[in-house]
Coordinates of C-alpha atoms in Angstrom, one line a residue:
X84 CA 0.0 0.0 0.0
X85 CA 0.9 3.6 -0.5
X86 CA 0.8 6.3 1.5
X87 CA -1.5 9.3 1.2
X88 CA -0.8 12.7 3.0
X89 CA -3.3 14.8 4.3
X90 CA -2.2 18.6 3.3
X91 CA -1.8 19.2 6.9
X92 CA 0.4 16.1 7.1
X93 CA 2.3 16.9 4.5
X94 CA 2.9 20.6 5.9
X95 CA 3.9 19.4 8.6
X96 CA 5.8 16.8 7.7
X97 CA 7.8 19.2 5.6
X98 CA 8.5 21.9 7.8
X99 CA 9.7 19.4 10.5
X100 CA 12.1 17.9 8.4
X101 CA 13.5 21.4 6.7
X102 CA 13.5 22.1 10.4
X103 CA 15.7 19.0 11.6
X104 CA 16.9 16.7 9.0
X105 CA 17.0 18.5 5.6
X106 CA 17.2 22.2 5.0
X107 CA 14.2 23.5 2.4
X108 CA 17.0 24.6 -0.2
X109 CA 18.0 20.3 -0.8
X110 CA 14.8 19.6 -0.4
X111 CA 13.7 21.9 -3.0
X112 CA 17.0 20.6 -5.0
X113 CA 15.5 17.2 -4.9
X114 CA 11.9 17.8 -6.2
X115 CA 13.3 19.8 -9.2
X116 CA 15.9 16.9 -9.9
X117 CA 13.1 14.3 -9.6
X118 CA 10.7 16.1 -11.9
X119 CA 13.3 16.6 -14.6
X120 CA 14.5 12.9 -14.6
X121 CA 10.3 11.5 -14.8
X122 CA 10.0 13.7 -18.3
X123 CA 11.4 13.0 -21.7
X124 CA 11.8 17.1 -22.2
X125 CA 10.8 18.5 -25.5
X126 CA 12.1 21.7 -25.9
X127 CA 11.6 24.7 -25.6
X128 CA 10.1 24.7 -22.3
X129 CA 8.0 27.5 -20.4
X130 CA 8.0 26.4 -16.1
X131 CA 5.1 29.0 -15.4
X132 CA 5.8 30.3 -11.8
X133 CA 3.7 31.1 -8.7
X134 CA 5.2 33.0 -5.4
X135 CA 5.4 30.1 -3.0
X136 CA 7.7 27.0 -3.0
X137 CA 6.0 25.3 -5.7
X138 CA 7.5 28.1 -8.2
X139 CA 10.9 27.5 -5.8
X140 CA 10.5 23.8 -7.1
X141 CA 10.2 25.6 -11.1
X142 CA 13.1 27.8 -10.5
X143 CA 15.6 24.8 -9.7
X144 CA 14.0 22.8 -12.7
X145 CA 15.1 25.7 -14.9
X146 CA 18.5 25.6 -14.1
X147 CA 18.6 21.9 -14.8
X148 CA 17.1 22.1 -18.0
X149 CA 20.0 25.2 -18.5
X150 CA 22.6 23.0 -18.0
X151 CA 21.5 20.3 -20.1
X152 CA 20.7 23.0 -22.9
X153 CA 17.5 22.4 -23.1
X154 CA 15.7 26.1 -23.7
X155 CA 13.6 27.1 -21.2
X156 CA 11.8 30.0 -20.8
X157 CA 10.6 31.1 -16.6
X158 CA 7.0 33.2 -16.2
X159 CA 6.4 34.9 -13.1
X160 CA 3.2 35.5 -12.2
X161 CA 4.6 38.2 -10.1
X162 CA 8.3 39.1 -8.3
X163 CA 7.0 37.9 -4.5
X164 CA 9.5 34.6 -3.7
X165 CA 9.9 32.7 -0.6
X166 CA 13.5 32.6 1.0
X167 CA 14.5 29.1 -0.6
X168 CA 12.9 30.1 -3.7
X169 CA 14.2 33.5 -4.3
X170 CA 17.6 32.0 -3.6
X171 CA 16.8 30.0 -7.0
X172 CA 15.3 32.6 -8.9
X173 CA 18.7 34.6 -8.5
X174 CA 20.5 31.0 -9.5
X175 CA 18.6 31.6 -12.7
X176 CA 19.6 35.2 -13.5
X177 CA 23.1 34.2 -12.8
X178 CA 23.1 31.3 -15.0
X179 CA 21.0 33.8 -18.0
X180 CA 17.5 31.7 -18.0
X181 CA 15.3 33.5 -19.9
X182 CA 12.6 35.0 -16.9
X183 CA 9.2 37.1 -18.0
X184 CA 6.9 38.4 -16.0
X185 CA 3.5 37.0 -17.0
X186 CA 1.7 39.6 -19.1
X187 CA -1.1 36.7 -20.8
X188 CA 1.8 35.3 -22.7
X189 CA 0.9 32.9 -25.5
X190 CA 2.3 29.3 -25.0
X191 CA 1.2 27.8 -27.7
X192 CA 4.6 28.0 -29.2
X193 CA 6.3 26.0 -25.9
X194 CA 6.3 21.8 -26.5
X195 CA 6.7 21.6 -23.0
X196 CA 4.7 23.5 -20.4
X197 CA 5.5 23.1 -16.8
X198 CA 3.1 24.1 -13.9
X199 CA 4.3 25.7 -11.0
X200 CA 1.8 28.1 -10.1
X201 CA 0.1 27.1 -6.9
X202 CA 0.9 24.0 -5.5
X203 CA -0.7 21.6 -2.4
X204 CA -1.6 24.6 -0.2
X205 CA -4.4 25.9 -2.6
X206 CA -8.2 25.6 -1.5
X207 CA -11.5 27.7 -2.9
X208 CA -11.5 29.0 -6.8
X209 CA -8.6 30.9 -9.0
X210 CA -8.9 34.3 -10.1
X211 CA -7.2 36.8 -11.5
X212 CA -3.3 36.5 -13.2
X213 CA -3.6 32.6 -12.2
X214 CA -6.9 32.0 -14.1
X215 CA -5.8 33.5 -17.0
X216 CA -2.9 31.3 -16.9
X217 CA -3.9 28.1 -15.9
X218 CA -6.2 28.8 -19.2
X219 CA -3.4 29.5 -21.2
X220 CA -1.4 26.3 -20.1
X221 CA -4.3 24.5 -20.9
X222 CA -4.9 25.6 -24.8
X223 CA -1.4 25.7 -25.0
X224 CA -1.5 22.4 -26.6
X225 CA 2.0 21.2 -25.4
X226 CA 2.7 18.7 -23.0
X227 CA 1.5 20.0 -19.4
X228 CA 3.8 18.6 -16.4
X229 CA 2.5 19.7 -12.9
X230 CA 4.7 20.0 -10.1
X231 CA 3.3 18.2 -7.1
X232 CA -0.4 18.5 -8.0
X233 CA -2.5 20.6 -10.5
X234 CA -2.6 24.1 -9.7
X235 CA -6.3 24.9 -9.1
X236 CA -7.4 21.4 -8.2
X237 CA -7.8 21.2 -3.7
X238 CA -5.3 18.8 -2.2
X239 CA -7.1 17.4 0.4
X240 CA -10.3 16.4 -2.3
X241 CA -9.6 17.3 -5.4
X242 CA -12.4 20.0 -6.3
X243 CA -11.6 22.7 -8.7
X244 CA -13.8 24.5 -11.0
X245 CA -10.3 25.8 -13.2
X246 CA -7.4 23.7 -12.5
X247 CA -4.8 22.8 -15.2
X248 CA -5.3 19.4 -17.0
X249 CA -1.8 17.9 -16.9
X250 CA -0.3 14.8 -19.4
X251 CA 2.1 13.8 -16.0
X252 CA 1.6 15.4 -12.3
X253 CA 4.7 14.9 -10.3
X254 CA 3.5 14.6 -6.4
X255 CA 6.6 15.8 -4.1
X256 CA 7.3 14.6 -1.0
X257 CA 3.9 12.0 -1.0
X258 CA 0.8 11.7 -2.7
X259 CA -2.4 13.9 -1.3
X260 CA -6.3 12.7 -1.4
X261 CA -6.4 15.7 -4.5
X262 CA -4.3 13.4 -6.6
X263 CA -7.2 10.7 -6.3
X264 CA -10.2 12.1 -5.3
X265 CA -13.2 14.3 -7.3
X266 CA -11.9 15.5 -10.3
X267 CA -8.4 14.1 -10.1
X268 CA -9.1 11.4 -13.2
X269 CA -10.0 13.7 -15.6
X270 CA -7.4 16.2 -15.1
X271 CA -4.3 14.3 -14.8
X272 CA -3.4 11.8 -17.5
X273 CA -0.5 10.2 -15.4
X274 CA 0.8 10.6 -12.3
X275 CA 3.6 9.8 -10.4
X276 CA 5.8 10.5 -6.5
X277 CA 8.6 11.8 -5.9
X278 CA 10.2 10.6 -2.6
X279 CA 12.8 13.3 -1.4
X280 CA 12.8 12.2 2.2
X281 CA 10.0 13.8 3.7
X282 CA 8.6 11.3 6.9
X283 CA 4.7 11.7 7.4
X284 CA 4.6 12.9 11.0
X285 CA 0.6 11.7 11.2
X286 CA -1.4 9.0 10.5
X287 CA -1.8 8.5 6.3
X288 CA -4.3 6.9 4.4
X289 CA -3.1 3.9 2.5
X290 CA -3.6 3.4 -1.5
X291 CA -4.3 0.3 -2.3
X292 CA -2.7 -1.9 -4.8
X293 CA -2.4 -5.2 -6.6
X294 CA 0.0 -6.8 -4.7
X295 CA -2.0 -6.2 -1.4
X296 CA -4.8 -8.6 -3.0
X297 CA -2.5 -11.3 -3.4
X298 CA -2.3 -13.1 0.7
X299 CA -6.3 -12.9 0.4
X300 CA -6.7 -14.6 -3.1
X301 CA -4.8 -17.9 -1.7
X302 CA -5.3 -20.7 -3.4
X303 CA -8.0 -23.2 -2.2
X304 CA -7.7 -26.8 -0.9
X305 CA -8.7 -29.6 -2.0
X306 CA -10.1 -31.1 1.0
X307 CA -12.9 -28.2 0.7
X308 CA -16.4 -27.9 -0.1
X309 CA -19.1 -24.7 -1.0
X310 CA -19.4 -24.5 2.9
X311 CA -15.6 -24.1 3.7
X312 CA -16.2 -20.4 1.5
X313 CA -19.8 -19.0 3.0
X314 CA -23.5 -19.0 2.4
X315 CA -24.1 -15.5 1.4
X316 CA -27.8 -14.1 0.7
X317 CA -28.3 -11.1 -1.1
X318 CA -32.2 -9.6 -0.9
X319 CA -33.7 -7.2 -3.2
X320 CA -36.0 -6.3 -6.4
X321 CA -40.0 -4.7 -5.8
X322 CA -42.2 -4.3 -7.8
X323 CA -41.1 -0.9 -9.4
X324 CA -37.6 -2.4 -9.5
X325 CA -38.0 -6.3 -10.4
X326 CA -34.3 -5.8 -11.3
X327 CA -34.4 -9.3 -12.6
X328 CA -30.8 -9.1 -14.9
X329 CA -29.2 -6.8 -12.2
X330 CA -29.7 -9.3 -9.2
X331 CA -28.9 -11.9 -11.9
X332 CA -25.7 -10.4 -12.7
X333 CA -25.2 -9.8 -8.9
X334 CA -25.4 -12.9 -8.2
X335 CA -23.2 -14.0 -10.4
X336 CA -20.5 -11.6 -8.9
X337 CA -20.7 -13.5 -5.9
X338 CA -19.9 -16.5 -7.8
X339 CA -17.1 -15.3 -9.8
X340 CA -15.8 -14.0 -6.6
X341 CA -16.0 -17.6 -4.6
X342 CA -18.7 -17.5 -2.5
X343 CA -19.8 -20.7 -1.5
X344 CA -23.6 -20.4 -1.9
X345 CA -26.0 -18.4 -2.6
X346 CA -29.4 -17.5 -2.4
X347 CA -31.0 -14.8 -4.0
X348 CA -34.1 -13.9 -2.1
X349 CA -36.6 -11.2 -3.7
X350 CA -40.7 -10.9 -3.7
X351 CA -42.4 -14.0 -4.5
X352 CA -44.2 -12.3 -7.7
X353 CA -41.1 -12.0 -9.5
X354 CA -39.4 -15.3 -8.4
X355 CA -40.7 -16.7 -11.9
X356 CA -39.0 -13.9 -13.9
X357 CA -35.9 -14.5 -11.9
X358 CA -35.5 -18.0 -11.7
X359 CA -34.3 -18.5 -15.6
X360 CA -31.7 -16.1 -15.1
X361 CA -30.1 -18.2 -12.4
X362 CA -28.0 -21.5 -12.6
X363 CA -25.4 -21.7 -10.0
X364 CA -27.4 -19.4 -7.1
X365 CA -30.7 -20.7 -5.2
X366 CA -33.7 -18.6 -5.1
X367 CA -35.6 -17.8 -2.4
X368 CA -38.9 -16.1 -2.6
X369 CA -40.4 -13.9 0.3
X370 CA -44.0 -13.2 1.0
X371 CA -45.1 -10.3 -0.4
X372 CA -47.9 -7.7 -1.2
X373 CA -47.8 -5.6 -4.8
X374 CA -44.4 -6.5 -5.3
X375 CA -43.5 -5.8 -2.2
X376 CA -41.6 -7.1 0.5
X377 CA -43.8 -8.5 3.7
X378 CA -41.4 -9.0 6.4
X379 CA -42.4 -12.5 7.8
X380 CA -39.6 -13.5 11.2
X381 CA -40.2 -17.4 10.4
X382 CA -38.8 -16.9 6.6
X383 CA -36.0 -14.3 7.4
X384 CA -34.8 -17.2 10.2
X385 CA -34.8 -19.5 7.5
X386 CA -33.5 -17.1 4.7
X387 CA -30.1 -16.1 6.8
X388 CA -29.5 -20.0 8.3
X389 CA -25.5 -20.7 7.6
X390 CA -25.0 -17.3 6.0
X391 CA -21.7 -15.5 6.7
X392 CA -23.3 -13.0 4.9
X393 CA -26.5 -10.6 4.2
X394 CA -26.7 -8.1 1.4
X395 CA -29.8 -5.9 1.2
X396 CA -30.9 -3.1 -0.3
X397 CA -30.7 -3.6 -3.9
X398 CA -33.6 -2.0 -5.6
X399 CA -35.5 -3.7 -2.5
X400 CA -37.8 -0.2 -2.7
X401 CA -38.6 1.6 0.6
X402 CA -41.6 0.2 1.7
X403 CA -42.6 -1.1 5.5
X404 CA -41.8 -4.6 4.9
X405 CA -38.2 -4.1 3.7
X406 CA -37.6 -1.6 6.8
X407 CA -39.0 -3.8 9.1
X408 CA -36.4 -6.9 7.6
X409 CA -33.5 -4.5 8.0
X410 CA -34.5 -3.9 11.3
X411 CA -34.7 -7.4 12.5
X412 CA -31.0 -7.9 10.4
X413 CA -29.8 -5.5 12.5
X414 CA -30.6 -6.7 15.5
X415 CA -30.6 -10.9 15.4
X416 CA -28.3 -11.4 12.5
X417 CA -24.6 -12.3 13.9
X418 CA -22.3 -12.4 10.5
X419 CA -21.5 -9.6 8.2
X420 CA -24.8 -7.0 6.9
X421 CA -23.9 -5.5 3.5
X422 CA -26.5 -2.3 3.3
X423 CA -26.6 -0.7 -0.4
X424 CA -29.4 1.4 -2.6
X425 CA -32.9 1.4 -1.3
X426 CA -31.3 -0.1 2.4
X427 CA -29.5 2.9 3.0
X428 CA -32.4 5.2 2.6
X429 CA -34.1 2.9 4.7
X430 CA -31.3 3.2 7.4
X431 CA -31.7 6.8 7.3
X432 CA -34.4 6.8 9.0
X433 CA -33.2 4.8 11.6
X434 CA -31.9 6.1 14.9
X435 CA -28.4 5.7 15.1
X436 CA -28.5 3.9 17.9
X437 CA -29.7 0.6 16.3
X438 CA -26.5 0.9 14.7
X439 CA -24.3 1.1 17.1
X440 CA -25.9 -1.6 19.0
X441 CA -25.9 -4.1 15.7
X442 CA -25.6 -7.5 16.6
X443 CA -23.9 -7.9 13.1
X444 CA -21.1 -6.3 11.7
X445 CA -22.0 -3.4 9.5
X446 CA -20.4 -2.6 6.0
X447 CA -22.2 0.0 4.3
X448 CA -21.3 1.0 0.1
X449 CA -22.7 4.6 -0.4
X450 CA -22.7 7.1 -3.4
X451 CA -22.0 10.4 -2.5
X452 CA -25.8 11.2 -2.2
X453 CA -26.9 8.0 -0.1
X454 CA -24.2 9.8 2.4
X455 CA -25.5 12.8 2.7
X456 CA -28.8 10.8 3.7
X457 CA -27.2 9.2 6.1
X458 CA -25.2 12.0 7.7
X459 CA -27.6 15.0 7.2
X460 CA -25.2 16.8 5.4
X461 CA -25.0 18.2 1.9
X462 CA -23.8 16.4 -1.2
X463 CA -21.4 19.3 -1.3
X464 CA -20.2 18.7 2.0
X465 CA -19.0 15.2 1.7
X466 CA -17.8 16.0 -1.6
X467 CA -15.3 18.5 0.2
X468 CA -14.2 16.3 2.7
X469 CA -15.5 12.8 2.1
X470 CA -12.5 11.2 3.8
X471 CA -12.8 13.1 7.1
X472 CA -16.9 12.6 6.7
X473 CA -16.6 9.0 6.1
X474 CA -14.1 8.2 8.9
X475 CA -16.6 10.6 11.5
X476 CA -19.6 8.6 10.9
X477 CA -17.7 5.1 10.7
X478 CA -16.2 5.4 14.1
X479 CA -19.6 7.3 15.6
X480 CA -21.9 4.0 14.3
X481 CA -19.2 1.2 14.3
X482 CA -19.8 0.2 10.5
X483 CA -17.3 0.2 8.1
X484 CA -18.5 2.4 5.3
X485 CA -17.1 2.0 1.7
X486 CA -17.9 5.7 -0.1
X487 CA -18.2 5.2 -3.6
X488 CA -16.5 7.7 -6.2
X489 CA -13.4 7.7 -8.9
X490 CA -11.4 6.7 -5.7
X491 CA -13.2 4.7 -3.1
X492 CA -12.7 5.7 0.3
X493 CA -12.6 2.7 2.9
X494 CA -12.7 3.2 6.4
X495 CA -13.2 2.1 9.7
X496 CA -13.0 5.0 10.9
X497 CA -9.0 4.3 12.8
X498 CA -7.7 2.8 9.5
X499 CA -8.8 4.6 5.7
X500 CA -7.6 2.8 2.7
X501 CA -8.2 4.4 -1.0
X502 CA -9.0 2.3 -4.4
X503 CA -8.6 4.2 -7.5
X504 CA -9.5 1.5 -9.6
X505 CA -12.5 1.8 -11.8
X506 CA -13.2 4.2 -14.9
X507 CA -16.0 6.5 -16.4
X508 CA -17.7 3.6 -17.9
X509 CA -19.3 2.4 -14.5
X510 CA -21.3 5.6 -14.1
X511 CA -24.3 2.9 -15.3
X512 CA -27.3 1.2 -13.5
X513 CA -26.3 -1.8 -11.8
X514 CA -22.8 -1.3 -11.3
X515 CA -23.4 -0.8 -7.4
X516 CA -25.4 -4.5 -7.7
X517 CA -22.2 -6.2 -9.0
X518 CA -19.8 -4.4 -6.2
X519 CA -22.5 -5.6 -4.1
X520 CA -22.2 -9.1 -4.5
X521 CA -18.3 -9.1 -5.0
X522 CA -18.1 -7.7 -1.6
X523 CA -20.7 -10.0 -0.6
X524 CA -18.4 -12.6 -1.3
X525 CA -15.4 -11.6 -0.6
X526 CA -16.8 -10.9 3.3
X527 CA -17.2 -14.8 4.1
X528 CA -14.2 -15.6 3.2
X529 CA -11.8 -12.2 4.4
X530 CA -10.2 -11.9 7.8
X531 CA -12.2 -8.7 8.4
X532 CA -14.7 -6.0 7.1
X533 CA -11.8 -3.5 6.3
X534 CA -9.6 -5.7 4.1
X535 CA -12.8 -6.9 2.1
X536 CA -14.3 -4.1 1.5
X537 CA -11.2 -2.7 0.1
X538 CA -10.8 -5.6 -1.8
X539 CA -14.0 -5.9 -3.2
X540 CA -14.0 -2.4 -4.5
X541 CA -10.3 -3.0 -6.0
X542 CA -12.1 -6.1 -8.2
X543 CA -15.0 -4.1 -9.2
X544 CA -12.7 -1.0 -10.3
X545 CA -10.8 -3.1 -12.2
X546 CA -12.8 -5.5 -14.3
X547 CA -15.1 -2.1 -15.3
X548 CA -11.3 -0.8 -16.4
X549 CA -11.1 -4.5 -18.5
X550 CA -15.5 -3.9 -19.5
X551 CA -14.5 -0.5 -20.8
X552 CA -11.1 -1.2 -22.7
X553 CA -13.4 -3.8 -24.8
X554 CA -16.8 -1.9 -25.0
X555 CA -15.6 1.7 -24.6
X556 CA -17.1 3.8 -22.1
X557 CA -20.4 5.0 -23.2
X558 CA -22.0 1.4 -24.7
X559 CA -20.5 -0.5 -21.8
X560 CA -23.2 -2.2 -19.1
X561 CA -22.9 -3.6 -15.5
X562 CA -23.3 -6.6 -16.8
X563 CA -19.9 -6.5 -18.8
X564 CA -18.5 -5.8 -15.6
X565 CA -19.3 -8.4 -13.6
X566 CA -18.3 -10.7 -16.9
X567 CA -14.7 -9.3 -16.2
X568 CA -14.8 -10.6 -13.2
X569 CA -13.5 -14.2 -13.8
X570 CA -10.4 -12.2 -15.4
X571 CA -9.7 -10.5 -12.4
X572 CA -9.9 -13.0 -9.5
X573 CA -7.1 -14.8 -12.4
X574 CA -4.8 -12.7 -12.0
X575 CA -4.9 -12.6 -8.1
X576 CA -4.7 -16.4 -7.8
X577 CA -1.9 -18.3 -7.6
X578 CA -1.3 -20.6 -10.3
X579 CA -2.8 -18.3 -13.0
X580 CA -1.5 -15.0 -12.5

């Protein structure tokens, strides 16, 4: 896993080691040296220059470039430096870069554009001189590099009305939740650190990766049977949602992702539209009243016996019946409760309490929106701070929640891991159905809520990256997704990756 600095963090974490291990100046050395060796430079080269330490960073890339004859050409948005910085800027005079002061230059002559306007720091909108050239570094049509993260674009969640759109952002020191989060896909083409020997001082979040899938996909034993991997049920579809191919294709995630058994359990009325549909999975119909729902103790006893796992919520509809079955979840069932779609507006209007004092273990796989429902915030509030938001309520209600978005946050609420797998493509009906039953999955079998939730999210990211490479991102369904699956869990397990 990689780490991820809050901008506090990495404030801190910066000023404490200019303070006691390495002065600003060789730190500053060091980010300039690392940016120039992660690009193949094609000359000539504009380094467009804030005030702060980020232009310090641009200043010590031009002399670089200077010495390597590479033409380069320094803007200054204006002649305000910080102490390490100015002590580059005069480097550059001495050593005859070319320096402008930024008068709404034209750069579409530059192959090479390098940002080093505003840096981590940066929160709220851009106006004046920076607008303007952030704009013009973006119809520049050169190559955009962005020192340590896209000027305009918030560090800590990666919100930015005007921001530059780079082809490589160089991260100095470690990455931030900005280089992930929000907007981040669609404005930076690649991305990459630069370590220059700054320690976090504070807890970080933890990007996860391939190679942390690998322990959990261990391959299985012989002297096994479906009940050695988990019964899992997953409950949903009404009458206004029969959502007959997406519980179908659900189901199948579970499958795909080795769940043992399982039983998909929906209204009676639709068990003959659904029951075609399914090979592998049982189906188990509940009582029910115009297609929806009637909760009924003596069938959800049966429904749940041997399960590891529960998953409701999936176009399950809001009406009494379905509350009253998440209720009684919540309190009798022992193993792990997946909530998702419908069940979260459902648990909205629960008192918090019934959470907290859940007999089961709670994982919960918002949107953005289904959050705000469930905190009484705005949409725009846990936008702005949907790590913080997520970790608040997950330690307040004792659930792990798994916040969906371009990166997934995953939290606990004492540990918060990211997944950035998963691609434009998945903005599609369904697609929360198929994470659902990965993680469904996943959750019988994974030493603990945290790690499978990650997990899951990880496999659903990236066979919607494999649905999308084949079907391109507009024609691509959930149910492409969840027919990547298979791929996936192949290259986790040993034997076939």
């Amino acid at each position: 896993m990689i780490p991820v600095l809050s901008v506090e963090n990495i404030r801190k974490s910066d000023a404490w080691t200019c303070e006691h291990v390495t002065p600003g100046r060789e730190l500053m050395a060091r980010a300039a040296r690392a940016i120039f060796e992660a690009v193949d430079w094609r000359a000539p080269v504009a380094i467009v220059c804030g005030s702060g330490n980020n232009a310090g960073d641009g200043y010590a890339l031009a002399l670089l470039l200077r010495e390597r004859a590479i033409p380069c050409t320094v803007f200054l948005l204006k002649e305000k430096f910080s102490a390490d910085g100015r002590y580059y800027y005069e480097q550059c005079l001495s050593a005859g870069v070319e320096t402008r002061l930024w008068d709404g230059a034209d750069l579409t002559g530059y192959a090479t554009v390098v940002d080093c306007l505003l840096g981590t720091g940066f929160r709220g909108e851009v106006q004046g001189a920076a607008r303007a050239a952030i704009e013009a570094i973006n119809r520049s049509g050169a190559t955009v590099i962005a020192a340590d993260i896209n000027s305009g674009l918030d560090g800590e969640n990666g919100l930015g009305s005007c921001c530059v759109r780079s082809d490589l952002t160089v991260s100095i020191g470690g990455y931030q939740p900005g280089h992930f989060l929000n907007r981040s896909k669609d404005v930076m083409r690649r991305k990459c650190n630069a370590d220059i020997g700054i320690k976090p001082l504070e807890r970080t979040c933890q990007l996860m990766e391939r190679t942390d899938l690998l322990p959990l996909f261990a391959a299985r034993q012989n002297f096994s049977n479906k009940g050695s991997y988990g019964f899992t049920a997953l409950i949903g579809g009404s009458e206004h949602y029969p959502g007959a191919i997406r519980l179908a294709a659900m189901a199948n995630a579970a499958m795909r992702c080795g769940a043992g058994v399982v039983r998909v359990a929906l209204p009676r009325s639709l068990y003959h539209d659904l029951l075609p549909l399914i090979l592998e999975s049982t189906v188990f119909p509940l009582p029910d009243e115009g297609g929806q729902i009637v909760f009924d103790e003596t069938e959800a006893e049966t429904l749940i016996q041997k399960c590891r796992t529960v998953a409701i919520g999936m176009g399950i509809g809001l009406g009494e019946g379905a509350a009253a079955l998440l209720r009684w979840l919540l309190s009798h069932f022992t193993g792990t409760l997946i909530v998702d779609a419908d069940g979260l507006t459902l648990l909205s209007r629960l008192d918090r309490a019934l959470l907290r004092g859940a007999a089961c273990r709670l994982v919960l796989t918002p949107h953005p929106g289904e959050f705000a429902r469930l905190t009484g915030l705005s949409t725009a509030e846990v936008l702005n701070a949907p790590i913080a938001q997520a970790e608040a309520y997950a330690l307040d209600t004792g659930a792990t929640v798994l916040l969906k978005g371009p990166t997934t946050v995953v939290t606990d609420g004492r540990e918060t891991r990211l997944v950035d797998t998963g691609c434009a493509g998945m903005a599609t009906a369904g697609s929360g159905d198929v994470l659902s039953g990965i993680l469904a999955a996943i959750c019988a079998w994974a030493p603990d809520a945290l790690t499978a939730a990650a997990a899951a999210a990880w496999v659903n990211g990236r066979a919607g990256e494999l649905a999308q490479r084949r079907y391109g991102s507009i024609t691509m369904l959930a149910s492409d997704t969840a027919a990547c699956i298979r791929e996936v869990v192949s290259e986790l397990e040993p034997g076939q990756r």
